Amino acid sequence: MESLTSRMQAVQSPIIPVVGELIKNSPGTISLGQGVVSYNPPPEAIEFLAKFLAETDNNLYRSVEGIPPLVTALAGKLQDFNGIEINQENCIVVTAGSNMGFMNAILAITNPGDEIILNTPYYFNHEMAIAMAGCHPVLVATDENYQLRQDAIAQAITPKTRAVVTISPNNPSGVVYSEAALRQVNQICGDHNIYHISDEAYEYFTYNGIKHISPGSFGNNSEYTISLYSLSKAYGFASWRIGYMVIPKHLLVAVKKVQDTILICPPVISQYAALGALQAKEEYLQSHIGAIAQVRQLVLDSLNRLQGLCSIIPADGAFYFFLKVHTQIDPFELVKRLIQEHKVAVIPGTTFGIDDGCYLRVAYGALQKETAKAGIERLVQGLETIVRS
């Protein structure tokens, strides 16, 4: 039978399962690959499951945009932490993770053939979603420190451009964009009547006194600002699949069409757990992110031994470093050798749209301090051995 083709052939394959298979075939490998945290949701999240079970009609569908108590709690969080007021001009939609929020947004604002500007290195699922929607990612390189180049973004806008995407704190680079840079991008979008999609999944993960900035709080372009959030990282909620988006009210009908078709409603049991998680004391986030900050410093101290072999860009957010390795070795080949010969896994930079050199994303959020120390030692020794041989 002749094979059938579809738009999915133009979409890159997710790298995490590919690396996962390599890890499975090399027992004992320490993974510095997947971007998750090691800790569990707060006990309040589990306690709220009883409230879900107590309501006998919770087995039925619920509101497409989220159960009202969770939406109300999120509105309070957005006001207190992000400086975003929920009013007559905007609204919250709870999603099955922020990846779904991004897909909702792209389908709601585009027609096939439209363009979305991504800053490289990009988050690979963003690029995949754009391709799935029949749209075109327009790639704009960041500077040597992975910071935004606002002039280049402005120059990349065409009549087909529908949005500019920013991720801060950033995946995969870990950098945090300044308020001035985000304001300028937000203004550029307003001037061109296009959307600013702000992915803030790592909003709580900032270090060295850096504060998170939400473009949705600027107020001058709220009509064209879409903000995406997630409980997956900060609350250890990866498998529970709860995120949320703040959108201009004029997009609500379109977003509900997408979400009702794909999902109907976010998993209600997970929404109850999310409502419980938001009741957790401030110490929950402080203690866990404080522990990750210690791991971050340990990782950075070890990576600094690679100066001359790699370029290590300072990164004050998320739980990633994005290394440029000074070698002609293909990045995926280097990843395979690190797993097979040194039992440590990272992710190749080509996955994030960088193909002009050998780059690796190092993730440290999922590891306790001793495991992280062992993993990063393997990475340093592996790079020294392979690249210098």
XYZ file of C-alpha atoms in Angstrom:
389
model
C 0.000 0.000 0.000
C 1.284 3.434 -0.894
C 2.090 5.350 2.269
C -0.089 8.336 3.014
C 1.468 11.666 3.864
C 0.243 14.348 6.246
C 1.303 17.650 7.712
C 2.908 15.711 10.594
C 5.812 14.748 8.358
C 6.981 18.356 8.582
C 6.976 18.257 12.394
C 10.158 17.299 14.224
C 10.033 14.246 16.474
C 10.194 14.939 20.225
C 13.749 14.447 21.441
C 12.980 13.405 25.029
C 11.720 9.883 24.110
C 14.700 9.410 21.775
C 17.171 10.243 24.527
C 15.053 8.206 26.944
C 15.536 5.124 24.770
C 19.314 5.672 24.764
C 19.245 5.973 28.557
C 17.227 2.755 28.868
C 19.853 0.945 26.810
C 22.633 2.267 29.042
C 21.635 1.337 32.621
C 23.008 3.564 35.362
C 22.917 6.733 33.256
C 22.243 9.944 35.172
C 19.908 12.180 33.205
C 20.564 15.905 32.913
C 18.010 15.867 30.123
C 14.342 16.245 30.943
C 13.112 19.495 32.457
C 11.254 18.385 35.574
C 11.672 18.841 39.322
C 12.410 16.053 41.798
C 9.904 17.010 44.474
C 6.244 16.120 44.906
C 3.144 18.336 44.980
C 2.352 19.923 48.350
C 0.202 17.847 50.748
C -2.630 20.341 50.279
C -2.971 19.133 46.676
C -3.558 15.550 47.809
C -5.921 16.640 50.594
C -8.165 18.382 48.069
C -8.737 15.120 46.227
C -11.194 14.216 48.973
C -13.242 17.272 48.006
C -13.354 16.014 44.437
C -14.486 12.558 45.542
C -17.133 13.997 47.886
C -19.048 15.531 44.969
C -20.836 12.651 43.249
C -21.443 14.591 40.040
C -17.751 15.380 39.520
C -17.647 12.481 37.082
C -19.524 14.752 34.649
C -18.017 17.336 32.309
C -17.265 20.721 33.811
C -16.745 24.191 32.383
C -14.495 24.342 29.326
C -12.447 27.170 30.857
C -12.013 25.622 34.321
C -13.936 25.120 37.552
C -14.914 28.479 39.135
C -13.058 28.009 42.460
C -9.779 27.364 40.640
C -10.291 30.280 38.265
C -10.937 32.539 41.274
C -7.808 31.281 43.064
C -5.713 31.827 39.926
C -7.036 35.371 39.603
C -5.782 36.078 43.114
C -2.379 34.563 42.354
C -2.068 36.588 39.134
C -2.871 39.801 41.001
C -0.482 39.114 43.876
C 2.511 37.588 42.060
C 2.276 38.764 38.453
C 0.611 42.148 38.851
C -2.094 41.105 36.364
C -5.645 42.182 37.148
C -8.435 40.044 35.732
C -11.111 42.443 34.509
C -13.664 42.950 31.742
C -10.946 42.978 29.078
C -9.244 39.646 29.802
C -9.979 36.194 31.216
C -8.428 32.959 32.487
C -8.670 29.610 30.717
C -7.408 26.537 32.596
C -5.649 24.084 30.279
C -4.124 20.597 30.371
C -0.634 22.042 30.820
C 0.792 25.196 29.271
C 1.764 23.347 26.070
C -1.951 23.072 25.435
C -2.316 26.767 26.200
C 0.214 27.516 23.475
C -1.585 25.283 20.977
C -4.890 26.937 21.897
C -3.374 30.345 21.258
C -1.814 29.460 17.904
C -5.020 27.910 16.562
C -7.079 30.842 17.848
C -5.032 33.623 16.235
C -3.748 32.171 12.952
C -4.719 30.924 9.527
C -2.591 28.360 7.662
C 0.425 30.091 6.145
C 0.702 32.734 8.869
C 4.001 33.404 10.640
C 4.994 33.270 14.307
C 8.305 34.752 15.448
C 10.382 32.505 17.718
C 13.603 33.636 19.363
C 16.343 31.021 19.111
C 17.095 28.901 20.928
C 13.372 28.138 21.005
C 11.327 25.645 23.036
C 10.870 22.734 20.640
C 7.178 22.128 21.404
C 6.431 25.704 20.360
C 8.011 25.129 16.958
C 6.153 21.823 16.637
C 2.778 23.410 17.462
C 3.295 26.125 14.844
C 4.113 23.513 12.195
C 1.079 21.420 13.167
C -1.151 24.459 12.674
C 0.151 24.860 9.113
C 1.974 28.053 10.035
C 5.614 29.064 9.645
C 8.075 29.742 12.469
C 10.254 32.761 11.719
C 13.478 32.378 13.682
C 15.251 35.368 15.191
C 18.596 34.697 16.841
C 19.242 36.025 20.318
C 22.582 37.697 21.114
C 25.727 36.007 22.416
C 24.206 35.925 25.926
C 20.880 34.533 24.660
C 19.172 37.860 25.280
C 16.500 39.304 22.988
C 17.463 41.431 19.983
C 14.478 43.749 19.781
C 15.549 45.421 16.531
C 15.886 42.049 14.824
C 12.440 41.050 16.061
C 10.930 44.225 14.630
C 12.677 43.668 11.300
C 11.340 40.097 11.073
C 7.704 41.218 11.153
C 5.831 40.868 7.849
C 2.157 41.199 6.865
C 1.797 37.479 7.691
C 3.156 37.796 11.253
C 0.583 37.055 13.930
C 2.674 36.853 17.115
C 6.057 37.125 18.784
C 6.837 34.463 21.405
C 9.012 35.134 24.439
C 9.947 32.654 27.188
C 11.254 34.129 30.435
C 12.788 32.537 32.438
C 13.927 30.748 29.334
C 13.889 27.144 28.238
C 16.497 26.070 27.099
C 18.974 28.822 27.980
C 17.915 29.628 31.538
C 18.307 33.369 30.971
C 15.828 35.923 32.279
C 14.820 38.816 30.040
C 14.905 42.318 31.479
C 11.767 44.330 32.047
C 13.017 46.885 29.503
C 13.449 44.211 26.805
C 10.041 42.672 27.458
C 8.394 46.097 27.451
C 9.983 46.903 24.117
C 8.842 43.620 22.550
C 5.372 44.167 23.980
C 5.275 47.642 22.479
C 6.503 46.389 19.099
C 3.631 43.900 19.091
C 1.139 46.611 20.002
C 2.439 48.918 17.286
C 1.983 46.179 14.669
C -1.333 44.840 16.008
C 0.111 41.377 16.576
C 0.103 39.224 19.700
C 2.823 38.901 22.293
C 2.709 35.308 23.588
C 4.575 35.233 26.898
C 5.448 31.749 28.184
C 6.094 32.009 31.935
C 6.183 28.345 32.968
C 9.359 28.966 35.015
C 8.144 32.171 36.681
C 9.177 31.123 40.214
C 12.645 29.897 39.246
C 14.836 32.998 39.460
C 18.122 33.431 41.333
C 20.558 36.094 42.521
C 17.785 38.510 43.451
C 16.295 38.565 39.950
C 12.536 39.177 39.915
C 10.117 37.702 37.422
C 8.403 40.135 35.056
C 5.035 39.434 33.406
C 4.299 41.396 30.211
C 0.604 41.019 30.998
C 1.122 43.487 33.844
C 2.279 46.310 31.549
C -1.257 47.365 30.684
C -0.441 49.269 27.510
C -1.000 46.286 25.219
C -3.308 43.952 27.140
C -5.525 43.635 24.062
C -2.733 41.723 22.312
C -0.931 39.990 25.203
C -1.359 36.248 25.838
C 0.259 34.882 29.017
C 0.908 31.172 29.622
C 1.494 29.519 32.996
C 2.003 26.022 34.388
C 1.844 24.149 37.675
C 4.088 21.410 36.246
C 7.373 22.886 37.425
C 6.918 24.876 40.635
C 4.327 22.544 42.162
C 5.736 19.203 40.977
C 2.616 18.737 38.860
C 4.110 17.408 35.618
C 1.792 14.414 35.211
C -1.299 16.167 36.573
C -1.422 18.333 33.413
C -2.671 21.675 34.685
C -1.693 25.010 33.205
C -3.602 28.180 32.448
C -3.617 31.118 30.105
C -4.614 34.765 30.421
C -6.076 35.969 27.132
C -7.837 39.057 25.802
C -11.602 38.558 26.152
C -12.034 38.778 22.367
C -10.155 35.459 21.986
C -12.307 33.513 24.447
C -14.802 32.135 21.929
C -12.011 30.933 19.611
C -10.000 29.372 22.455
C -13.085 27.614 23.821
C -13.752 26.126 20.382
C -10.243 24.668 20.327
C -10.309 23.416 23.896
C -13.814 21.948 23.663
C -12.770 20.010 20.552
C -9.482 18.662 21.875
C -10.202 18.314 25.588
C -13.782 19.382 26.481
C -12.560 20.392 29.939
C -9.309 20.084 31.900
C -9.244 16.944 34.095
C -11.465 17.916 37.013
C -9.607 15.818 39.570
C -6.391 17.592 38.581
C -8.132 20.954 38.907
C -9.068 20.110 42.493
C -5.471 19.122 43.172
C -4.340 22.427 41.652
C -6.746 24.332 43.862
C -5.226 22.568 46.849
C -1.676 23.278 45.671
C -2.415 26.996 45.552
C -3.255 26.837 49.269
C 0.276 25.667 50.102
C 2.289 27.861 52.411
C 4.941 30.106 50.893
C 7.622 27.950 52.523
C 6.789 25.119 50.118
C 8.067 27.023 47.092
C 10.850 28.760 48.995
C 12.356 25.558 50.364
C 12.203 23.566 47.130
C 13.441 26.364 44.880
C 16.112 27.172 47.464
C 17.328 23.573 47.190
C 17.414 23.826 43.393
C 19.399 27.061 43.726
C 22.036 25.139 45.689
C 22.179 22.455 43.004
C 22.442 25.217 40.384
C 25.544 26.657 42.084
C 27.125 23.228 42.332
C 26.484 22.611 38.626
C 27.827 26.040 37.664
C 30.990 25.567 39.710
C 31.675 22.288 37.922
C 30.843 23.625 34.465
C 33.241 26.530 34.975
C 36.057 23.971 34.812
C 35.192 23.646 31.118
C 36.148 27.241 30.309
C 38.030 27.149 27.018
C 36.322 23.925 26.020
C 32.798 25.348 26.316
C 31.123 28.737 26.502
C 28.987 28.897 29.648
C 26.538 31.788 29.578
C 25.322 33.103 32.955
C 21.683 32.128 33.464
C 19.602 33.435 36.362
C 16.421 31.462 35.790
C 14.657 28.150 35.149
C 16.916 25.121 35.805
C 18.998 24.959 32.643
C 22.363 25.906 31.238
C 22.871 25.974 27.475
C 26.481 25.164 26.616
C 28.298 25.883 23.405
C 30.918 23.150 23.000
C 33.917 24.145 20.906
C 33.995 21.084 18.665
C 33.040 19.963 15.174
C 31.360 16.824 16.558
C 27.677 16.535 15.647
C 25.675 17.406 18.789
C 23.457 14.318 18.687
C 26.508 12.119 18.163
C 28.090 13.803 21.192
C 24.919 13.145 23.236
C 24.999 9.453 22.248
C 28.653 9.108 23.214
C 28.110 10.843 26.560
C 25.347 8.345 27.355
C 27.074 5.237 26.060
C 30.618 5.987 27.226
C 30.112 8.198 30.307
C 26.544 7.397 31.443
C 25.273 10.969 31.518
C 22.479 12.371 29.350
C 21.876 15.893 28.025
C 19.814 17.265 25.123
C 21.354 18.406 21.792
C 20.949 22.058 20.845
C 19.631 21.218 17.378
C 16.341 20.334 19.090
C 16.025 24.000 20.055
C 16.697 25.391 16.595
C 20.457 25.911 16.923
C 22.396 24.190 14.152
C 25.423 26.469 13.671
C 27.584 24.660 16.202
C 27.552 22.070 18.949
C 25.218 23.079 21.797
C 23.905 21.073 24.741
C 21.090 21.784 27.221
C 21.947 20.767 30.771
C 18.945 20.386 33.107
C 19.510 20.220 36.864
C 16.025 20.567 38.402
C 15.258 16.850 38.708
C 18.259 15.844 40.789
C 19.146 15.852 44.466
C 22.465 17.475 45.288
C 24.573 14.290 45.449
C 23.133 12.846 42.233
C 23.564 16.185 40.482
C 27.183 16.316 41.641
C 27.839 12.847 40.244
C 26.038 13.630 36.991
C 27.801 16.898 36.347
C 31.175 15.284 37.123
C 30.433 12.661 34.473
C 29.495 15.403 32.022
C 32.658 17.414 32.653
C 34.906 14.383 32.415
C 33.036 13.088 29.381
C 33.348 16.353 27.480
C 37.022 16.653 28.370
C 37.661 13.094 27.186
C 35.611 13.140 23.985
C 36.271 16.665 22.756
C 39.995 16.640 23.525
C 40.642 13.164 22.113
